[in-house]
Amino acid sequence: KEKTTQENLEALIASRTIEMISSNKKLEMVNETRKQFLADISHELRTPLTIIQGEADFVLRNDTSTSDEYIAALRRIKEQTTHTTRFVQDLLFVARAEDGKAPMHRRLTDIVPLIADVCEDFSVIAQQKNINVVHSHPDHQLMASVDVSHIKQVITILLDNAVRYSYNNSEIHVSVSTNSNNLIISVSDSGIGLSYNESSQVFSRFYRGSVGSGKASGTGLGLPVAKAIVDAHGGSLDLEGKSGDGTTATIMLPMDSDMRAIH
């Protein structure tokens, strides 16, 4: 009996030891993630803040500056302030979304013209690389309860990525369809694509793929923000692709139960 008690005690100690080791490893990972997150924020904020300070110093110290030089400096300060404000807003939105507290102002909306407007805006940008944006959709209304400005932001992020990572003289296809319960929006390109490892990390904050890192000029928050917005709508956002063979982003949003298709 004493031997059995000793064995049970040793087994319990071994089990608790394994649990402690596992917990310590998780804490170390959380700490490393936190430190990397702070380092990424510092990196993203350093450039605009340096520019703002430099421009302010210039106009304050240079008594011989012309009015045009003052205006140019103030314009650059405003541009960097706008960029930094957007960055902070995106960070706050993702953080609130993770806590289930993302601010949403939803209303019943026909998705078709909403997406058509964003596609039209991006057609001008895409033409700079001779890329054609093709938009297909049903000939009737597709109603969903959405925050219009945020859904436009999602489509803008996906189209911006598609244009940035697409080859010249190619096409981007944007389609809107439905299944029994959901509205489905897809954005497909034939650009540089994604590797398997990249597909699993693209929604991580500040992540940039190894192939696309040379083309990326944003903050690395676009896709995490897009996913946070779609998640806050009770939907899903997936990204699939093959290296060198394009990428497809698929959004699924719940449709209004009484107005899924109004002809």
C-alpha positions as YAML, in Angstrom:
chain: A
units: angstrom
residues:
- id: 1
  name: LYS
  ca: [0.00, 0.00, 0.00]
- id: 2
  name: GLU
  ca: [2.83, 2.39, 0.85]
- id: 3
  name: LYS
  ca: [4.43, 1.59, -2.51]
- id: 4
  name: THR
  ca: [1.18, 2.37, -4.35]
- id: 5
  name: THR
  ca: [0.81, 5.66, -2.47]
- id: 6
  name: GLN
  ca: [4.42, 6.57, -3.31]
- id: 7
  name: GLU
  ca: [3.89, 5.77, -7.00]
- id: 8
  name: ASN
  ca: [0.71, 7.84, -7.09]
- id: 9
  name: LEU
  ca: [2.47, 10.75, -5.44]
- id: 10
  name: GLU
  ca: [5.37, 10.54, -7.88]
- id: 11
  name: ALA
  ca: [2.94, 10.41, -10.81]
- id: 12
  name: LEU
  ca: [1.09, 13.45, -9.47]
- id: 13
  name: ILE
  ca: [4.34, 15.37, -9.01]
- id: 14
  name: ALA
  ca: [5.46, 14.42, -12.53]
- id: 15
  name: SER
  ca: [2.11, 15.53, -13.97]
- id: 16
  name: ARG
  ca: [2.21, 18.86, -12.13]
- id: 17
  name: THR
  ca: [5.82, 19.39, -13.21]
- id: 18
  name: ILE
  ca: [4.84, 18.89, -16.86]
- id: 19
  name: GLU
  ca: [1.95, 21.36, -16.41]
- id: 20
  name: MET
  ca: [4.31, 23.94, -14.88]
- id: 21
  name: ILE
  ca: [6.83, 23.53, -17.68]
- id: 22
  name: SER
  ca: [4.05, 23.95, -20.26]
- id: 23
  name: SER
  ca: [2.71, 27.04, -18.47]
- id: 24
  name: ASN
  ca: [6.17, 28.56, -18.27]
- id: 25
  name: LYS
  ca: [6.69, 28.01, -22.00]
- id: 26
  name: LYS
  ca: [3.35, 29.68, -22.75]
- id: 27
  name: LEU
  ca: [4.28, 32.63, -20.54]
- id: 28
  name: GLU
  ca: [7.62, 32.94, -22.33]
- id: 29
  name: MET
  ca: [5.84, 32.92, -25.71]
- id: 30
  name: VAL
  ca: [3.37, 35.57, -24.52]
- id: 31
  name: ASN
  ca: [6.25, 37.70, -23.22]
- id: 32
  name: GLU
  ca: [8.16, 37.36, -26.51]
- id: 33
  name: THR
  ca: [5.02, 38.21, -28.49]
- id: 34
  name: ARG
  ca: [4.45, 41.27, -26.29]
- id: 35
  name: LYS
  ca: [8.04, 42.46, -26.72]
- id: 36
  name: GLN
  ca: [7.87, 41.93, -30.49]
- id: 37
  name: PHE
  ca: [4.54, 43.75, -30.64]
- id: 38
  name: LEU
  ca: [5.97, 46.75, -28.78]
- id: 39
  name: ALA
  ca: [9.05, 46.71, -31.00]
- id: 40
  name: ASP
  ca: [6.84, 46.67, -34.13]
- id: 41
  name: ILE
  ca: [4.75, 49.58, -32.85]
- id: 42
  name: SER
  ca: [7.90, 51.55, -32.04]
- id: 43
  name: HIS
  ca: [9.28, 50.87, -35.51]
- id: 44
  name: GLU
  ca: [6.07, 51.95, -37.24]
- id: 45
  name: LEU
  ca: [5.76, 55.15, -35.20]
- id: 46
  name: ARG
  ca: [9.42, 56.17, -35.35]
- id: 47
  name: THR
  ca: [9.44, 57.31, -38.99]
- id: 48
  name: PRO
  ca: [6.34, 59.56, -38.99]
- id: 49
  name: LEU
  ca: [7.24, 61.07, -35.63]
- id: 50
  name: THR
  ca: [10.80, 61.78, -36.81]
- id: 51
  name: ILE
  ca: [9.44, 63.49, -39.93]
- id: 52
  name: ILE
  ca: [6.95, 65.56, -37.89]
- id: 53
  name: GLN
  ca: [9.67, 66.66, -35.47]
- id: 54
  name: GLY
  ca: [12.09, 67.46, -38.29]
- id: 55
  name: GLU
  ca: [9.57, 69.56, -40.19]
- id: 56
  name: ALA
  ca: [8.54, 71.41, -37.03]
- id: 57
  name: ASP
  ca: [12.18, 72.13, -36.16]
- id: 58
  name: PHE
  ca: [12.78, 73.42, -39.68]
- id: 59
  name: VAL
  ca: [9.99, 75.98, -39.63]
- id: 60
  name: LEU
  ca: [10.78, 77.09, -36.07]
- id: 61
  name: ARG
  ca: [14.52, 77.57, -36.55]
- id: 62
  name: ASN
  ca: [14.65, 78.96, -40.07]
- id: 63
  name: ASP
  ca: [13.75, 82.64, -39.94]
- id: 64
  name: THR
  ca: [14.33, 83.07, -43.67]
- id: 65
  name: SER
  ca: [11.78, 80.47, -44.80]
- id: 66
  name: THR
  ca: [9.26, 81.60, -47.38]
- id: 67
  name: SER
  ca: [5.53, 81.15, -46.99]
- id: 68
  name: ASP
  ca: [5.64, 78.36, -49.59]
- id: 69
  name: GLU
  ca: [8.24, 76.50, -47.51]
- id: 70
  name: TYR
  ca: [6.10, 76.89, -44.40]
- id: 71
  name: ILE
  ca: [3.06, 75.57, -46.25]
- id: 72
  name: ALA
  ca: [5.04, 72.61, -47.64]
- id: 73
  name: ALA
  ca: [6.34, 71.73, -44.17]
- id: 74
  name: LEU
  ca: [2.88, 71.94, -42.63]
- id: 75
  name: ARG
  ca: [1.48, 69.78, -45.42]
- id: 76
  name: ARG
  ca: [4.07, 67.07, -44.70]
- id: 77
  name: ILE
  ca: [3.30, 67.30, -40.98]
- id: 78
  name: LYS
  ca: [-0.42, 66.87, -41.71]
- id: 79
  name: GLU
  ca: [0.24, 63.85, -43.98]
- id: 80
  name: GLN
  ca: [2.32, 62.12, -41.33]
- id: 81
  name: THR
  ca: [-0.19, 62.98, -38.61]
- id: 82
  name: THR
  ca: [-3.00, 61.49, -40.70]
- id: 83
  name: HIS
  ca: [-0.92, 58.34, -41.30]
- id: 84
  name: THR
  ca: [-0.13, 57.98, -37.59]
- id: 85
  name: THR
  ca: [-3.73, 58.59, -36.56]
- id: 86
  name: ARG
  ca: [-4.93, 55.86, -38.94]
- id: 87
  name: PHE
  ca: [-2.28, 53.49, -37.57]
- id: 88
  name: VAL
  ca: [-3.38, 54.08, -33.97]
- id: 89
  name: GLN
  ca: [-7.07, 53.76, -34.89]
- id: 90
  name: ASP
  ca: [-6.39, 50.43, -36.62]
- id: 91
  name: LEU
  ca: [-4.46, 49.15, -33.60]
- id: 92
  name: LEU
  ca: [-7.27, 50.15, -31.26]
- id: 93
  name: PHE
  ca: [-9.89, 48.53, -33.50]
- id: 94
  name: VAL
  ca: [-8.03, 45.21, -33.63]
- id: 95
  name: ALA
  ca: [-7.51, 45.26, -29.85]
- id: 96
  name: ARG
  ca: [-11.19, 46.02, -29.21]
- id: 97
  name: ALA
  ca: [-12.29, 43.39, -31.70]
- id: 98
  name: GLU
  ca: [-10.24, 40.77, -29.87]
- id: 99
  name: ASP
  ca: [-12.18, 41.68, -26.71]
- id: 100
  name: GLY
  ca: [-15.50, 41.62, -28.58]
- id: 101
  name: LYS
  ca: [-15.91, 45.39, -28.20]
- id: 102
  name: ALA
  ca: [-15.31, 46.63, -31.75]
- id: 103
  name: PRO
  ca: [-17.55, 49.67, -32.47]
- id: 104
  name: MET
  ca: [-20.07, 48.81, -35.20]
- id: 105
  name: HIS
  ca: [-22.82, 50.96, -36.72]
- id: 106
  name: ARG
  ca: [-24.77, 48.47, -38.80]
- id: 107
  name: ARG
  ca: [-27.70, 49.05, -41.10]
- id: 108
  name: LEU
  ca: [-29.46, 47.01, -43.77]
- id: 109
  name: THR
  ca: [-27.54, 47.65, -46.98]
- id: 110
  name: ASP
  ca: [-27.50, 46.47, -50.58]
- id: 111
  name: ILE
  ca: [-23.95, 45.10, -50.92]
- id: 112
  name: VAL
  ca: [-23.85, 45.17, -54.75]
- id: 113
  name: PRO
  ca: [-23.51, 48.96, -55.34]
- id: 114
  name: LEU
  ca: [-21.26, 49.27, -52.28]
- id: 115
  name: ILE
  ca: [-18.69, 46.91, -53.78]
- id: 116
  name: ALA
  ca: [-19.15, 48.35, -57.27]
- id: 117
  name: ASP
  ca: [-18.18, 51.80, -55.96]
- id: 118
  name: VAL
  ca: [-14.95, 50.50, -54.39]
- id: 119
  name: CYS
  ca: [-14.09, 48.56, -57.57]
- id: 120
  name: GLU
  ca: [-14.60, 51.69, -59.65]
- id: 121
  name: ASP
  ca: [-12.28, 53.66, -57.39]
- id: 122
  name: PHE
  ca: [-9.58, 51.00, -57.67]
- id: 123
  name: SER
  ca: [-9.90, 50.68, -61.44]
- id: 124
  name: VAL
  ca: [-8.10, 54.02, -61.76]
- id: 125
  name: ILE
  ca: [-5.28, 52.88, -59.47]
- id: 126
  name: ALA
  ca: [-5.03, 49.49, -61.17]
- id: 127
  name: GLN
  ca: [-4.70, 51.07, -64.60]
- id: 128
  name: GLN
  ca: [-1.30, 52.45, -63.54]
- id: 129
  name: LYS
  ca: [-0.07, 48.83, -63.79]
- id: 130
  name: ASN
  ca: [-2.38, 48.06, -66.71]
- id: 131
  name: ILE
  ca: [-4.45, 45.80, -64.43]
- id: 132
  name: ASN
  ca: [-8.13, 45.32, -65.24]
- id: 133
  name: VAL
  ca: [-10.57, 45.06, -62.31]
- id: 134
  name: VAL
  ca: [-13.50, 42.81, -63.33]
- id: 135
  name: HIS
  ca: [-16.62, 42.93, -61.15]
- id: 136
  name: SER
  ca: [-19.42, 40.36, -61.38]
- id: 137
  name: HIS
  ca: [-22.63, 40.20, -59.32]
- id: 138
  name: PRO
  ca: [-26.30, 39.14, -59.54]
- id: 139
  name: ASP
  ca: [-28.84, 41.46, -61.14]
- id: 140
  name: HIS
  ca: [-30.77, 41.91, -57.91]
- id: 141
  name: GLN
  ca: [-30.22, 43.38, -54.47]
- id: 142
  name: LEU
  ca: [-28.27, 41.44, -51.86]
- id: 143
  name: MET
  ca: [-29.11, 42.74, -48.43]
- id: 144
  name: ALA
  ca: [-26.96, 42.40, -45.33]
- id: 145
  name: SER
  ca: [-26.77, 44.22, -42.01]
- id: 146
  name: VAL
  ca: [-23.33, 45.84, -42.14]
- id: 147
  name: ASP
  ca: [-21.29, 48.81, -41.04]
- id: 148
  name: VAL
  ca: [-20.94, 50.40, -44.48]
- id: 149
  name: SER
  ca: [-17.70, 52.32, -43.88]
- id: 150
  name: HIS
  ca: [-16.00, 49.30, -42.32]
- id: 151
  name: ILE
  ca: [-17.05, 46.88, -45.08]
- id: 152
  name: LYS
  ca: [-15.77, 49.40, -47.63]
- id: 153
  name: GLN
  ca: [-12.51, 49.42, -45.68]
- id: 154
  name: VAL
  ca: [-12.30, 45.61, -45.95]
- id: 155
  name: ILE
  ca: [-12.82, 45.62, -49.73]
- id: 156
  name: THR
  ca: [-10.33, 48.49, -50.05]
- id: 157
  name: ILE
  ca: [-7.68, 46.54, -48.11]
- id: 158
  name: LEU
  ca: [-8.19, 43.41, -50.23]
- id: 159
  name: LEU
  ca: [-8.12, 45.31, -53.52]
- id: 160
  name: ASP
  ca: [-5.10, 47.32, -52.42]
- id: 161
  name: ASN
  ca: [-3.22, 44.07, -51.71]
- id: 162
  name: ALA
  ca: [-4.40, 42.54, -54.98]
- id: 163
  name: VAL
  ca: [-3.16, 45.52, -57.01]
- id: 164
  name: ARG
  ca: [0.12, 45.76, -55.10]
- id: 165
  name: TYR
  ca: [1.01, 42.08, -55.49]
- id: 166
  name: SER
  ca: [-0.36, 41.51, -58.99]
- id: 167
  name: TYR
  ca: [1.76, 41.42, -62.11]
- id: 168
  name: ASN
  ca: [1.42, 44.14, -64.70]
- id: 169
  name: ASN
  ca: [-1.02, 43.47, -67.54]
- id: 170
  name: SER
  ca: [-3.20, 41.12, -65.49]
- id: 171
  name: GLU
  ca: [-6.75, 40.98, -64.11]
- id: 172
  name: ILE
  ca: [-8.34, 41.11, -60.67]
- id: 173
  name: HIS
  ca: [-11.73, 39.44, -60.35]
- id: 174
  name: VAL
  ca: [-14.24, 40.61, -57.73]
- id: 175
  name: SER
  ca: [-17.40, 38.54, -57.45]
- id: 176
  name: VAL
  ca: [-20.49, 38.65, -55.24]
- id: 177
  name: SER
  ca: [-22.66, 35.57, -54.78]
- id: 178
  name: THR
  ca: [-24.77, 33.79, -52.15]
- id: 179
  name: ASN
  ca: [-25.39, 30.39, -50.66]
- id: 180
  name: SER
  ca: [-28.36, 29.45, -48.46]
- id: 181
  name: ASN
  ca: [-27.36, 31.66, -45.55]
- id: 182
  name: ASN
  ca: [-24.39, 33.81, -46.50]
- id: 183
  name: LEU
  ca: [-23.31, 36.51, -48.85]
- id: 184
  name: ILE
  ca: [-19.96, 35.63, -50.43]
- id: 185
  name: ILE
  ca: [-17.47, 38.19, -51.72]
- id: 186
  name: SER
  ca: [-14.25, 37.06, -53.37]
- id: 187
  name: VAL
  ca: [-11.25, 39.01, -54.64]
- id: 188
  name: SER
  ca: [-8.91, 36.98, -56.85]
- id: 189
  name: ASP
  ca: [-5.67, 37.96, -58.54]
- id: 190
  name: SER
  ca: [-3.00, 36.17, -60.56]
- id: 191
  name: GLY
  ca: [-0.04, 37.75, -58.79]
- id: 192
  name: ILE
  ca: [2.85, 36.53, -56.65]
- id: 193
  name: GLY
  ca: [0.61, 34.38, -54.43]
- id: 194
  name: LEU
  ca: [1.33, 32.91, -51.01]
- id: 195
  name: SER
  ca: [3.35, 30.02, -49.69]
- id: 196
  name: TYR
  ca: [1.71, 27.51, -47.33]
- id: 197
  name: ASN
  ca: [3.44, 29.03, -44.30]
- id: 198
  name: GLU
  ca: [2.46, 32.55, -45.29]
- id: 199
  name: SER
  ca: [-1.21, 31.55, -45.60]
- id: 200
  name: SER
  ca: [-1.28, 30.63, -41.92]
- id: 201
  name: GLN
  ca: [0.33, 33.92, -40.79]
- id: 202
  name: VAL
  ca: [-1.13, 36.65, -43.00]
- id: 203
  name: PHE
  ca: [-3.64, 37.72, -40.34]
- id: 204
  name: SER
  ca: [-0.94, 38.21, -37.70]
- id: 205
  name: ARG
  ca: [-0.29, 41.85, -36.84]
- id: 206
  name: PHE
  ca: [2.68, 43.41, -38.68]
- id: 207
  name: TYR
  ca: [3.35, 40.20, -40.66]
- id: 208
  name: ARG
  ca: [4.62, 40.56, -44.22]
- id: 209
  name: GLY
  ca: [5.36, 37.57, -46.41]
- id: 210
  name: SER
  ca: [8.91, 36.95, -47.56]
- id: 211
  name: VAL
  ca: [7.97, 37.23, -51.24]
- id: 212
  name: GLY
  ca: [5.85, 40.36, -50.84]
- id: 213
  name: SER
  ca: [7.96, 42.17, -48.27]
- id: 214
  name: GLY
  ca: [9.80, 44.13, -50.95]
- id: 215
  name: LYS
  ca: [6.49, 45.40, -52.33]
- id: 216
  name: ALA
  ca: [4.86, 46.22, -48.99]
- id: 217
  name: SER
  ca: [4.71, 49.88, -48.02]
- id: 218
  name: GLY
  ca: [1.93, 49.71, -45.42]
- id: 219
  name: THR
  ca: [1.96, 49.04, -41.70]
- id: 220
  name: GLY
  ca: [1.28, 45.30, -41.84]
- id: 221
  name: LEU
  ca: [-2.09, 45.88, -40.19]
- id: 222
  name: GLY
  ca: [-4.32, 45.75, -43.28]
- id: 223
  name: LEU
  ca: [-5.35, 42.09, -43.23]
- id: 224
  name: PRO
  ca: [-5.63, 41.85, -39.41]
- id: 225
  name: VAL
  ca: [-7.95, 44.89, -39.49]
- id: 226
  name: ALA
  ca: [-9.98, 43.39, -42.35]
- id: 227
  name: LYS
  ca: [-10.38, 40.10, -40.49]
- id: 228
  name: ALA
  ca: [-11.33, 41.91, -37.26]
- id: 229
  name: ILE
  ca: [-14.05, 43.83, -39.13]
- id: 230
  name: VAL
  ca: [-15.47, 40.70, -40.78]
- id: 231
  name: ASP
  ca: [-15.34, 38.77, -37.49]
- id: 232
  name: ALA
  ca: [-17.22, 41.62, -35.77]
- id: 233
  name: HIS
  ca: [-19.97, 41.13, -38.39]
- id: 234
  name: GLY
  ca: [-20.23, 37.45, -37.47]
- id: 235
  name: GLY
  ca: [-18.60, 36.46, -40.75]
- id: 236
  name: SER
  ca: [-15.33, 34.93, -41.90]
- id: 237
  name: LEU
  ca: [-12.35, 35.98, -44.04]
- id: 238
  name: ASP
  ca: [-10.01, 33.43, -45.61]
- id: 239
  name: LEU
  ca: [-6.99, 33.86, -47.85]
- id: 240
  name: GLU
  ca: [-5.75, 31.11, -50.13]
- id: 241
  name: GLY
  ca: [-3.05, 31.04, -52.76]
- id: 242
  name: LYS
  ca: [-0.02, 29.34, -54.20]
- id: 243
  name: SER
  ca: [3.40, 30.88, -54.56]
- id: 244
  name: GLY
  ca: [3.59, 32.50, -58.01]
- id: 245
  name: ASP
  ca: [0.00, 31.57, -58.84]
- id: 246
  name: GLY
  ca: [-2.18, 34.29, -57.34]
- id: 247
  name: THR
  ca: [-4.32, 34.72, -54.24]
- id: 248
  name: THR
  ca: [-8.05, 34.57, -53.50]
- id: 249
  name: ALA
  ca: [-9.60, 36.33, -50.52]
- id: 250
  name: THR
  ca: [-13.08, 35.11, -49.57]
- id: 251
  name: ILE
  ca: [-15.47, 36.98, -47.28]
- id: 252
  name: MET
  ca: [-18.63, 35.31, -45.96]
- id: 253
  name: LEU
  ca: [-21.22, 37.56, -44.31]
- id: 254
  name: PRO
  ca: [-24.56, 36.52, -42.81]
- id: 255
  name: MET
  ca: [-27.45, 37.87, -44.89]
- id: 256
  name: ASP
  ca: [-30.62, 39.33, -43.49]
- id: 257
  name: SER
  ca: [-32.99, 36.39, -43.00]
- id: 258
  name: ASP
  ca: [-36.01, 38.16, -44.52]
- id: 259
  name: MET
  ca: [-34.30, 39.98, -47.39]
- id: 260
  name: ARG
  ca: [-31.64, 37.64, -48.78]
- id: 261
  name: ALA
  ca: [-32.53, 38.47, -52.36]
- id: 262
  name: ILE
  ca: [-34.85, 41.27, -53.40]
- id: 263
  name: HIS
  ca: [-35.64, 41.24, -57.10]
...
